[in-house]
Amino acid sequence: MGKILSAITLQKQGVHLDSIACGYYNHKEDCGDHILVKCLFPRTVLEWILKWCGFEATYSNIMVEVLDFAAGWGNCPKNRQILLVICYGTLWSIWRARNDRLFNNRRISPTKVADMVKSMVFVWIKYRRKSGGNENWNE
């Protein structure tokens, strides 16, 4: 939807930037889909997470396709919801790693980001269940 603050969207809003190149490898334009799913860095993170979930790595060039896949996967609403949380956690972690790289000059490997996703999602789901936030998860 063009809401991710990337170099392209900032430039469209009138912000002057020295470069609109990708913050990971500087060879493509920095747009939302590139930041979260097209670039080699997020593809590697997504591949690790999909393997962790027991899926073959399938590549999408559009972030919405990743979320649509998770939202429509399988017949069990509980498992579908957990997969969707994993996808959101993965996209959030990729975004954070990208921002750490750009603004703090901190480089995190894709495998480290995947490990962070696993622990963060575990905590999200654990406390969501404890709070009774969704009856389907309390089964």
Backbone as JSON Lines, residues from 0, in Angstrom:
{"i":0,"aa":"M","n":[0.82,-1.21,0.0],"ca":[0.0,0.0,0.0],"c":[0.86,1.26,0.0]}
{"i":1,"aa":"G","n":[2.16,1.11,0.01],"ca":[3.05,2.26,-0.03],"c":[3.16,3.01,1.28]}
{"i":2,"aa":"K","n":[2.85,2.36,2.39],"ca":[2.91,3.02,3.7],"c":[4.24,2.81,4.42]}
{"i":3,"aa":"I","n":[5.04,1.86,3.97],"ca":[6.34,1.62,4.59],"c":[7.25,2.8,4.28]}
{"i":4,"aa":"L","n":[7.88,3.36,5.3],"ca":[8.78,4.49,5.07],"c":[10.08,3.98,4.46]}
{"i":5,"aa":"S","n":[10.14,4.07,3.17],"ca":[11.32,3.67,2.42],"c":[11.88,4.92,1.76]}
{"i":6,"aa":"A","n":[13.03,4.78,1.13],"ca":[13.62,5.92,0.42],"c":[12.68,6.43,-0.68]}
{"i":7,"aa":"I","n":[12.03,5.52,-1.35],"ca":[11.1,5.9,-2.44],"c":[9.94,6.72,-1.88]}
{"i":8,"aa":"T","n":[9.3,6.24,-0.8],"ca":[8.15,6.98,-0.25],"c":[8.57,8.31,0.36]}
{"i":9,"aa":"L","n":[9.73,8.34,1.0],"ca":[10.22,9.61,1.55],"c":[10.5,10.61,0.43]}
{"i":10,"aa":"Q","n":[11.09,10.13,-0.65],"ca":[11.36,11.01,-1.78],"c":[10.07,11.57,-2.38]}
{"i":11,"aa":"K","n":[9.04,10.72,-2.47],"ca":[7.74,11.16,-2.99],"c":[7.1,12.2,-2.08]}
{"i":12,"aa":"Q","n":[7.46,12.16,-0.79],"ca":[6.92,13.13,0.17],"c":[7.76,14.41,0.22]}
{"i":13,"aa":"G","n":[8.75,14.49,-0.64],"ca":[9.55,15.71,-0.72],"c":[10.79,15.73,0.14]}
{"i":14,"aa":"V","n":[11.16,14.61,0.74],"ca":[12.36,14.54,1.55],"c":[13.56,14.29,0.63]}
{"i":15,"aa":"H","n":[14.56,15.15,0.72],"ca":[15.76,14.97,-0.11],"c":[16.67,13.92,0.51]}
{"i":16,"aa":"L","n":[17.04,12.93,-0.29],"ca":[17.94,11.87,0.17],"c":[19.14,11.79,-0.76]}
{"i":17,"aa":"D","n":[20.27,11.45,-0.22],"ca":[21.48,11.28,-1.03],"c":[21.34,10.08,-1.96]}
{"i":18,"aa":"S","n":[20.63,9.06,-1.5],"ca":[20.5,7.84,-2.29],"c":[19.14,7.2,-2.01]}
{"i":19,"aa":"I","n":[18.59,6.55,-3.02],"ca":[17.36,5.77,-2.84],"c":[17.67,4.29,-3.01]}
{"i":20,"aa":"A","n":[18.93,3.93,-2.86],"ca":[19.36,2.54,-3.02],"c":[19.03,1.74,-1.77]}
{"i":21,"aa":"C","n":[18.94,0.44,-1.94],"ca":[18.65,-0.51,-0.87],"c":[19.64,-0.34,0.28]}
{"i":22,"aa":"G","n":[19.14,-0.38,1.5],"ca":[19.98,-0.25,2.68],"c":[20.82,-1.47,2.98]}
{"i":23,"aa":"Y","n":[20.55,-2.59,2.31],"ca":[21.32,-3.8,2.53],"c":[22.48,-3.93,1.55]}
{"i":24,"aa":"Y","n":[22.16,-3.83,0.24],"ca":[23.17,-4.12,-0.77],"c":[23.37,-3.02,-1.8]}
{"i":25,"aa":"N","n":[22.62,-1.92,-1.71],"ca":[22.78,-0.74,-2.56],"c":[22.65,-0.99,-4.06]}
{"i":26,"aa":"H","n":[21.96,-2.03,-4.49],"ca":[21.85,-2.24,-5.92],"c":[20.42,-2.14,-6.45]}
{"i":27,"aa":"K","n":[19.45,-1.98,-5.62],"ca":[18.05,-1.81,-6.03],"c":[17.46,-0.62,-5.29]}
{"i":28,"aa":"E","n":[16.33,-0.13,-5.82],"ca":[15.64,0.98,-5.16],"c":[15.0,0.5,-3.86]}
{"i":29,"aa":"D","n":[15.05,1.35,-2.86],"ca":[14.56,1.06,-1.52],"c":[13.05,1.32,-1.44]}
{"i":30,"aa":"C","n":[12.25,0.31,-1.77],"ca":[10.79,0.42,-1.64],"c":[10.33,-0.6,-0.61]}
{"i":31,"aa":"G","n":[9.1,-0.5,-0.17],"ca":[8.58,-1.37,0.88],"c":[8.71,-2.86,0.58]}
{"i":32,"aa":"D","n":[8.29,-3.27,-0.61],"ca":[8.37,-4.69,-0.96],"c":[9.82,-5.15,-1.04]}
{"i":33,"aa":"H","n":[10.69,-4.3,-1.53],"ca":[12.11,-4.69,-1.61],"c":[12.7,-4.86,-0.21]}
{"i":34,"aa":"I","n":[12.39,-3.93,0.67],"ca":[12.92,-3.97,2.04],"c":[12.49,-5.25,2.76]}
{"i":35,"aa":"L","n":[11.23,-5.67,2.57],"ca":[10.67,-6.75,3.38],"c":[10.63,-8.12,2.72]}
{"i":36,"aa":"V","n":[10.67,-8.2,1.37],"ca":[10.57,-9.53,0.75],"c":[11.44,-9.74,-0.49]}
{"i":37,"aa":"K","n":[11.79,-8.71,-1.23],"ca":[12.51,-8.91,-2.49],"c":[14.01,-9.05,-2.33]}
{"i":38,"aa":"C","n":[14.59,-8.29,-1.44],"ca":[16.04,-8.24,-1.26],"c":[16.56,-9.59,-0.74]}
{"i":39,"aa":"L","n":[17.82,-9.86,-0.99],"ca":[18.43,-11.11,-0.54],"c":[18.35,-11.29,0.98]}
{"i":40,"aa":"F","n":[18.53,-10.2,1.74],"ca":[18.5,-10.29,3.2],"c":[17.13,-10.8,3.71]}
{"i":41,"aa":"P","n":[16.02,-10.13,3.36],"ca":[14.74,-10.65,3.86],"c":[14.39,-12.01,3.28]}
{"i":42,"aa":"R","n":[14.79,-12.28,2.05],"ca":[14.53,-13.61,1.47],"c":[15.21,-14.7,2.29]}
{"i":43,"aa":"T","n":[16.42,-14.43,2.73],"ca":[17.15,-15.4,3.54],"c":[16.46,-15.6,4.89]}
{"i":44,"aa":"V","n":[16.04,-14.5,5.52],"ca":[15.32,-14.6,6.8],"c":[14.02,-15.39,6.6]}
{"i":45,"aa":"L","n":[13.25,-15.04,5.58],"ca":[11.99,-15.74,5.32],"c":[12.23,-17.22,5.04]}
{"i":46,"aa":"E","n":[13.3,-17.54,4.34],"ca":[13.62,-18.94,4.05],"c":[13.86,-19.71,5.35]}
{"i":47,"aa":"W","n":[14.64,-19.13,6.27],"ca":[14.91,-19.77,7.56],"c":[13.62,-19.98,8.35]}
{"i":48,"aa":"I","n":[12.77,-18.96,8.37],"ca":[11.52,-19.04,9.13],"c":[10.58,-20.07,8.51]}
{"i":49,"aa":"L","n":[10.47,-20.07,7.19],"ca":[9.61,-21.06,6.53],"c":[10.1,-22.48,6.8]}
{"i":50,"aa":"K","n":[11.4,-22.7,6.77],"ca":[11.95,-24.03,7.1],"c":[11.6,-24.4,8.53]}
{"i":51,"aa":"W","n":[11.73,-23.43,9.44],"ca":[11.4,-23.65,10.84],"c":[9.93,-24.06,11.0]}
{"i":52,"aa":"C","n":[9.07,-23.49,10.17],"ca":[7.64,-23.81,10.21],"c":[7.29,-25.07,9.42]}
{"i":53,"aa":"G","n":[8.28,-25.65,8.74],"ca":[8.04,-26.88,7.98],"c":[7.56,-26.65,6.56]}
{"i":54,"aa":"F","n":[7.81,-25.46,6.0],"ca":[7.4,-25.15,4.64],"c":[8.6,-25.09,3.72]}
{"i":55,"aa":"E","n":[8.34,-25.39,2.46],"ca":[9.36,-25.15,1.44],"c":[9.45,-23.65,1.24]}
{"i":56,"aa":"A","n":[10.65,-23.18,0.95],"ca":[10.85,-21.75,0.7],"c":[10.19,-21.38,-0.62]}
{"i":57,"aa":"T","n":[9.17,-20.54,-0.54],"ca":[8.54,-20.01,-1.74],"c":[8.78,-18.51,-1.72]}
{"i":58,"aa":"Y","n":[9.13,-17.98,-2.87],"ca":[9.51,-16.58,-2.92],"c":[8.4,-15.73,-3.49]}
{"i":59,"aa":"S","n":[8.15,-14.66,-2.83],"ca":[7.15,-13.7,-3.25],"c":[7.85,-12.36,-3.46]}
{"i":60,"aa":"N","n":[7.36,-11.6,-4.4],"ca":[7.92,-10.27,-4.62],"c":[7.04,-9.18,-4.02]}
{"i":61,"aa":"I","n":[5.96,-9.6,-3.39],"ca":[5.03,-8.64,-2.8],"c":[4.72,-9.07,-1.37]}
{"i":62,"aa":"M","n":[4.89,-8.16,-0.44],"ca":[4.67,-8.44,0.97],"c":[3.25,-8.94,1.24]}
{"i":63,"aa":"V","n":[2.28,-8.4,0.56],"ca":[0.88,-8.79,0.77],"c":[0.68,-10.28,0.46]}
{"i":64,"aa":"E","n":[1.41,-10.8,-0.52],"ca":[1.3,-12.22,-0.85],"c":[1.75,-13.1,0.31]}
{"i":65,"aa":"V","n":[2.77,-12.69,1.02],"ca":[3.26,-13.44,2.18],"c":[2.16,-13.5,3.24]}
{"i":66,"aa":"L","n":[1.56,-12.36,3.53],"ca":[0.51,-12.31,4.55],"c":[-0.75,-13.03,4.09]}
{"i":67,"aa":"D","n":[-1.1,-12.92,2.81],"ca":[-2.26,-13.64,2.29],"c":[-2.07,-15.15,2.38]}
{"i":68,"aa":"F","n":[-0.84,-15.61,2.1],"ca":[-0.54,-17.04,2.23],"c":[-0.8,-17.51,3.65]}
{"i":69,"aa":"A","n":[-0.28,-16.77,4.63],"ca":[-0.44,-17.16,6.03],"c":[-1.9,-17.09,6.46]}
{"i":70,"aa":"A","n":[-2.61,-16.06,6.03],"ca":[-4.0,-15.88,6.44],"c":[-4.92,-16.94,5.84]}
{"i":71,"aa":"G","n":[-4.53,-17.53,4.73],"ca":[-5.38,-18.52,4.08],"c":[-4.88,-19.94,4.19]}
{"i":72,"aa":"W","n":[-3.81,-20.15,4.94],"ca":[-3.18,-21.46,5.0],"c":[-3.97,-22.43,5.88]}
{"i":73,"aa":"G","n":[-4.09,-23.66,5.42],"ca":[-4.62,-24.76,6.22],"c":[-6.08,-24.64,6.61]}
{"i":74,"aa":"N","n":[-6.53,-25.66,7.34],"ca":[-7.92,-25.73,7.77],"c":[-8.12,-25.4,9.24]}
{"i":75,"aa":"C","n":[-7.05,-25.31,9.99],"ca":[-7.15,-25.06,11.43],"c":[-6.97,-23.57,11.71]}
{"i":76,"aa":"P","n":[-8.01,-22.9,12.2],"ca":[-7.89,-21.46,12.48],"c":[-6.79,-21.14,13.48]}
{"i":77,"aa":"K","n":[-6.57,-21.99,14.47],"ca":[-5.53,-21.75,15.47],"c":[-4.14,-21.75,14.81]}
{"i":78,"aa":"N","n":[-3.86,-22.75,13.99],"ca":[-2.56,-22.83,13.32],"c":[-2.39,-21.7,12.3]}
{"i":79,"aa":"R","n":[-3.46,-21.35,11.63],"ca":[-3.41,-20.25,10.66],"c":[-3.07,-18.94,11.38]}
{"i":80,"aa":"Q","n":[-3.67,-18.74,12.52],"ca":[-3.42,-17.52,13.29],"c":[-1.98,-17.47,13.8]}
{"i":81,"aa":"I","n":[-1.46,-18.61,14.23],"ca":[-0.07,-18.67,14.69],"c":[0.88,-18.38,13.53]}
{"i":82,"aa":"L","n":[0.61,-18.94,12.35],"ca":[1.45,-18.68,11.19],"c":[1.4,-17.2,10.81]}
{"i":83,"aa":"L","n":[0.25,-16.6,10.91],"ca":[0.13,-15.17,10.61],"c":[0.95,-14.33,11.61]}
{"i":84,"aa":"V","n":[0.93,-14.71,12.88],"ca":[1.73,-14.01,13.89],"c":[3.22,-14.18,13.57]}
{"i":85,"aa":"I","n":[3.62,-15.37,13.15],"ca":[5.01,-15.61,12.77],"c":[5.39,-14.72,11.59]}
{"i":86,"aa":"C","n":[4.51,-14.59,10.6],"ca":[4.8,-13.72,9.45],"c":[4.92,-12.26,9.86]}
{"i":87,"aa":"Y","n":[4.01,-11.79,10.68],"ca":[4.1,-10.4,11.15],"c":[5.4,-10.19,11.95]}
{"i":88,"aa":"G","n":[5.73,-11.15,12.81],"ca":[6.96,-11.04,13.58],"c":[8.2,-11.04,12.7]}
{"i":89,"aa":"T","n":[8.16,-11.82,11.63],"ca":[9.28,-11.86,10.7],"c":[9.43,-10.53,9.98]}
{"i":90,"aa":"L","n":[8.34,-10.0,9.46],"ca":[8.4,-8.71,8.76],"c":[8.85,-7.6,9.7]}
{"i":91,"aa":"W","n":[8.36,-7.61,10.93],"ca":[8.76,-6.6,11.91],"c":[10.27,-6.71,12.2]}
{"i":92,"aa":"S","n":[10.77,-7.92,12.35],"ca":[12.19,-8.12,12.66],"c":[13.08,-7.72,11.49]}
{"i":93,"aa":"I","n":[12.65,-8.0,10.28],"ca":[13.39,-7.58,9.09],"c":[13.45,-6.05,9.05]}
{"i":94,"aa":"W","n":[12.33,-5.41,9.33],"ca":[12.27,-3.94,9.35],"c":[13.22,-3.37,10.4]}
{"i":95,"aa":"R","n":[13.21,-3.95,11.59],"ca":[14.09,-3.49,12.67],"c":[15.56,-3.67,12.31]}
{"i":96,"aa":"A","n":[15.9,-4.81,11.71],"ca":[17.29,-5.07,11.32],"c":[17.74,-4.08,10.25]}
{"i":97,"aa":"R","n":[16.86,-3.76,9.33],"ca":[17.16,-2.79,8.29],"c":[17.41,-1.42,8.9]}
{"i":98,"aa":"N","n":[16.56,-1.01,9.83],"ca":[16.72,0.29,10.48],"c":[17.98,0.35,11.34]}
{"i":99,"aa":"D","n":[18.29,-0.75,12.03],"ca":[19.54,-0.8,12.81],"c":[20.75,-0.64,11.9]}
{"i":100,"aa":"R","n":[20.67,-1.24,10.74],"ca":[21.78,-1.14,9.78],"c":[21.93,0.29,9.27]}
{"i":101,"aa":"L","n":[20.81,0.92,8.91],"ca":[20.85,2.27,8.35],"c":[21.17,3.34,9.38]}
{"i":102,"aa":"F","n":[20.55,3.28,10.54],"ca":[20.63,4.37,11.5],"c":[21.65,4.16,12.62]}
{"i":103,"aa":"N","n":[21.99,2.91,12.91],"ca":[22.92,2.62,13.99],"c":[24.19,1.92,13.51]}
{"i":104,"aa":"N","n":[24.28,1.7,12.2],"ca":[25.41,1.0,11.58],"c":[25.65,-0.36,12.25]}
{"i":105,"aa":"R","n":[24.58,-1.0,12.66],"ca":[24.64,-2.31,13.32],"c":[24.21,-3.37,12.31]}
{"i":106,"aa":"R","n":[25.07,-4.28,12.02],"ca":[24.79,-5.33,11.05],"c":[24.44,-6.63,11.77]}
{"i":107,"aa":"I","n":[23.28,-7.15,11.42],"ca":[22.79,-8.38,12.02],"c":[22.63,-9.4,10.9]}
{"i":108,"aa":"S","n":[23.09,-10.6,11.1],"ca":[23.0,-11.63,10.06],"c":[21.54,-12.1,9.92]}
{"i":109,"aa":"P","n":[21.19,-12.6,8.74],"ca":[19.84,-13.14,8.55],"c":[19.51,-14.26,9.53]}
{"i":110,"aa":"T","n":[20.49,-15.11,9.86],"ca":[20.21,-16.19,10.81],"c":[19.95,-15.65,12.21]}
{"i":111,"aa":"K","n":[20.63,-14.58,12.59],"ca":[20.38,-13.95,13.89],"c":[18.99,-13.34,13.93]}
{"i":112,"aa":"V","n":[18.58,-12.71,12.83],"ca":[17.23,-12.15,12.75],"c":[16.2,-13.28,12.87]}
{"i":113,"aa":"A","n":[16.44,-14.4,12.19],"ca":[15.51,-15.54,12.28],"c":[15.42,-16.05,13.71]}
{"i":114,"aa":"D","n":[16.55,-16.11,14.42],"ca":[16.53,-16.52,15.82],"c":[15.74,-15.54,16.68]}
{"i":115,"aa":"M","n":[15.89,-14.24,16.4],"ca":[15.14,-13.23,17.14],"c":[13.64,-13.38,16.88]}
{"i":116,"aa":"V","n":[13.26,-13.7,15.65],"ca":[11.84,-13.9,15.31],"c":[11.29,-15.04,16.15]}
{"i":117,"aa":"K","n":[12.0,-16.15,16.2],"ca":[11.53,-17.32,16.94],"c":[11.27,-17.0,18.41]}
{"i":118,"aa":"S","n":[12.22,-16.33,19.04],"ca":[12.03,-16.03,20.46],"c":[10.95,-14.97,20.68]}
{"i":119,"aa":"M","n":[10.89,-13.96,19.81],"ca":[9.89,-12.91,19.96],"c":[8.48,-13.46,19.75]}
{"i":120,"aa":"V","n":[8.3,-14.27,18.73],"ca":[6.98,-14.82,18.45],"c":[6.55,-15.76,19.57]}
{"i":121,"aa":"F","n":[7.48,-16.52,20.11],"ca":[7.16,-17.39,21.25],"c":[6.59,-16.57,22.41]}
{"i":122,"aa":"V","n":[7.26,-15.45,22.72],"ca":[6.81,-14.59,23.81],"c":[5.45,-13.97,23.48]}
{"i":123,"aa":"W","n":[5.27,-13.49,22.24],"ca":[3.99,-12.9,21.84],"c":[2.85,-13.89,22.05]}
{"i":124,"aa":"I","n":[3.05,-15.11,21.56],"ca":[1.99,-16.12,21.64],"c":[1.76,-16.54,23.09]}
{"i":125,"aa":"K","n":[2.83,-16.71,23.83],"ca":[2.71,-17.11,25.24],"c":[1.88,-16.11,26.03]}
{"i":126,"aa":"Y","n":[2.19,-14.83,25.9],"ca":[1.46,-13.82,26.68],"c":[0.08,-13.53,26.11]}
{"i":127,"aa":"R","n":[-0.09,-13.75,24.85],"ca":[-1.43,-13.6,24.25],"c":[-2.36,-14.66,24.83]}
{"i":128,"aa":"R","n":[-1.84,-15.86,24.96],"ca":[-2.65,-16.95,25.55],"c":[-2.98,-16.66,27.0]}
{"i":129,"aa":"K","n":[-1.99,-16.17,27.76],"ca":[-2.21,-15.89,29.19],"c":[-3.23,-14.79,29.39]}
{"i":130,"aa":"S","n":[-3.23,-13.79,28.48],"ca":[-4.15,-12.68,28.64],"c":[-5.56,-13.02,28.17]}
{"i":131,"aa":"G","n":[-5.7,-14.18,27.52],"ca":[-7.02,-14.55,27.01],"c":[-7.44,-13.7,25.85]}
{"i":132,"aa":"G","n":[-6.47,-13.16,25.11],"ca":[-6.74,-12.26,24.0],"c":[-7.48,-12.88,22.86]}
{"i":133,"aa":"N","n":[-7.42,-14.19,22.71],"ca":[-8.13,-14.85,21.63],"c":[-8.55,-16.23,22.11]}
{"i":134,"aa":"E","n":[-9.83,-16.46,22.11],"ca":[-10.37,-17.73,22.63],"c":[-9.86,-18.92,21.84]}
{"i":135,"aa":"N","n":[-9.62,-18.77,20.54],"ca":[-9.15,-19.89,19.74],"c":[-7.8,-20.39,20.2]}
{"i":136,"aa":"W","n":[-6.98,-19.55,20.79],"ca":[-5.64,-19.95,21.21],"c":[-5.67,-20.64,22.56]}
{"i":137,"aa":"N","n":[-6.77,-20.58,23.27],"ca":[-6.85,-21.14,24.63],"c":[-7.34,-22.58,24.64]}
{"i":138,"aa":"E","n":[-7.43,-23.2,23.5],"ca":[-7.95,-24.57,23.44],"c":[-6.96,-25.55,24.02]}
